[in-house]
Amino acid sequence: MDVTHALSPEARRVHRYLTEPDLGHPDPWPQPSRLTATDLGHLLPLAYRTPGTGSPAFSMRCAVEDEVRQRQPEFTRESRRALYEALVDRLEKRKWADMCLAAGALLRTPGGEETGELAGLARVLTEFMVANERLETPYALLAVAGVAGMEEVTVMTDEQPASLAVAERDLVLGLDPAGRALVAEIGPRSYGSPPELPDAWERLTELPAYVSFARAALEAAEARLAAIHAGELPYRADKAFTAAEVPALGRAARLALFRDEPWLPELIGSLLSRVAVAPTAAKTLPSQALLFEIGRAVERFPTPEALTALRAARAATRHAGVVKQLDRMIKRAEPGLADRVEVAFRMPDLGFGPGGRLEVPLGEHRAVVAPGEGGEFALTWWQGDRQLKGVPAAVRKEHPEEVKRLRELVKQMRRQLTTLARALEAGFAGESALPYAMWRGQVAEHPIAGSMAARLIWEVEVAPGQWRAVLGGPEALEVTGDRVRLWHPARATVAEVGRWREAVTERRLRQPFKQAFREVYPLTPAEEETAAYSNRFAAHVVDYRRLYAMFKARAWETRMLGPWDGGDAGEARRVLAEGRWRVSFYHDYLYDEPGEYATTDQVRFHRRGAEGWQEAPLAEVPPLVFSEAMRDVDLFVAVTSIAADPEWADRGHDRHLDYWRETSFGPLQPSGEVRRDALARILPRTSVADRCVLGDRFLVVRGDLRTYKIHLGSGNILMEPGDVYLCIVSARDRDERLFLPFEEDDRLALILSKALLLARDTEITDESIVRQIKG
């Protein structure tokens, strides 16, 4: 049947490539990214049939398949049948067929519930895969078998009857082909599969039998772990669950988290606490695989309680490698709370009263848990009105369990506040706003969350489109409105930003993340000219291993580069604004003695639409999305650039030395400009204020032996006269406690500590520093 009449002009050009193998390269080359979802559904069967390698037709096949892996195709009944025919074609030669594509097509054919015309083709596929024991994707196979009317297909042959995977399989066998395909959709799928359907989990909740299975499976898993810890079942490291049970439990956990089931918090806390540690003193686990699988489920659908349970598991496990993996999972999961406003700010009060204070009498002493200076909760001990330095001996002797409980309570609170802070900060790019009643009840007036809210600046919508900025705390509650959001300096005037920075500094408020002093990255004239990409942070030489670690720590997705084929060019990605935007930061591997380095390149943005990800001009990127993305990129470069290494020049490196000099003492990026503004407010409150002068790029410090220029970007130092380089790797603040209005800029603290040290240069005892100064 000729289907080309249903294709777009771009798709007809691609169609010609796929059907005329000898066609040369025309000008211009077709752009598969411009194909519609229906185009992809029509062209995929043709691509699947295209043989050979190295020809233009094969290149076009790869381009079409790449598009399918990145966005959703849509099939008609005709193109769906064509796909099944393509999967059957040359089956004996290939020895395999992509059953996930076949099953997925059942879900991507609007109005295509009738599948009778596929029965014969489905039977051929099913019989071949079973005969050749290709059972890698069992539920996709069962979906296609259901289309064929074959109900006696055997999968999971190695599982015992009591296996949780067998229970899930038996449930799936009772579903129609579309229901089976839906379970296959949320499970491990083939490399060629399109992205998971956006509404897959909503559709799964419409299957009551699967919802019931999710709870029963997780309860059974928890009971098995309890029996192992009680000695009722033998303990074997990493053998508590089979390889088929782990993904089944992962699907159950994801569904329960997606539905935010009320029974889940207690259950997942107990399950994770038992799966993370052996019942013996061994460092092994009952099932490392299940712990990580549930961790990935929490990444996908985070809740505050699940993150708290994951943090507790991280604290309990004895396996160092597991700790590192859980740290990465937690950091990736926390920003996802910003996309789940309905659950993000739900925190238990843990028995605390107004103001976040808890008092526990213990004989003639009492324990007090309350926010201290800077807002961080601390446990203190009192006898009457006198605060003690530590735990009283009598309390330690008579109430050891209560002491342990209170210490764990403080840790739990800090974990919850860390999660809340990261969720709030992640909401900046999406310009998240909360209903006023939710914000007031779950954040501002909450006994624990309120301590954090009081240190942040909020905007209340007092009339449609009119926002009033207020500092959190009692005064914020005097302003009412419909919605509340975090204040961001990108939406404020320069004068307003200055006033808030002064207020935060004057009140000695240590904000949980940079807000008043947050860097802002507006579009530059150079970026308006390049239009599609930014070169603002290109051409930097960075420590590649540190850069890779920073990507992981900031929840950017990337692959490891190295001296192997295809390992020389990289792209790090982060999805922002509740999944609507994606930023890409390109970088190239540079193997160079004495280490591993990379050079940085362009930053580009993509918008998610009905047709998947499409590149967007920088001018169309929302200002907060652009600013928050570029802030991350600035952080990557600032932390990992070789210019941030004060010992680089002293190691005798000749390569990249010009770059090191230019960047170490060159113009400031926005992060350096914010650091200068913070110093302008902090320095007058220090003991060396009369010896310091702030310039455009340097903090100039007058010592008794020399005058020093500390660069506000790199923290590196030049000595006058002659701009002689002074290498100081670190410097401790010896005699005064520094107040910083935020906690996340280590370089600001380093610059301040260097200033304090150099202002009293005659008191320096470090011989390596003294030798350089006296030169």
Short mmCIF file of N, CA and C in Angstrom, two decimals, residues 63 209 215 219 305 356 448 501 618 683:
data_model
loop_
_atom_site.label_atom_id
_atom_site.label_comp_id
_atom_site.label_asym_id
_atom_site.label_seq_id
_atom_site.Cartn_x
_atom_site.Cartn_y
_atom_site.Cartn_z
N ALA A 63 19.51 7.21 11.51
CA ALA A 63 18.98 8.51 11.93
C ALA A 63 17.53 8.38 12.38
N ALA A 209 -5.73 -4.62 39.81
CA ALA A 209 -5.00 -5.83 40.19
C ALA A 209 -3.51 -5.53 40.37
N ARG A 215 1.40 -3.40 46.56
CA ARG A 215 1.45 -3.40 48.03
C ARG A 215 1.82 -4.78 48.56
N GLU A 219 5.18 -5.67 50.82
CA GLU A 219 5.00 -6.22 52.16
C GLU A 219 5.67 -7.59 52.28
N GLU A 305 9.40 11.36 52.74
CA GLU A 305 9.59 10.21 53.61
C GLU A 305 10.52 9.19 52.99
N GLY A 356 10.17 25.39 66.57
CA GLY A 356 11.08 24.27 66.38
C GLY A 356 11.85 23.90 67.61
N ILE A 448 9.54 22.64 62.17
CA ILE A 448 10.91 22.38 61.69
C ILE A 448 11.21 23.18 60.43
N ARG A 501 20.44 42.05 50.17
CA ARG A 501 21.77 41.57 50.58
C ARG A 501 22.21 42.24 51.87
N LEU A 618 18.52 30.80 22.04
CA LEU A 618 18.75 31.26 23.41
C LEU A 618 17.74 32.34 23.81
N LEU A 683 33.53 42.46 54.94
CA LEU A 683 34.83 42.97 55.38
C LEU A 683 34.74 44.06 56.45
#
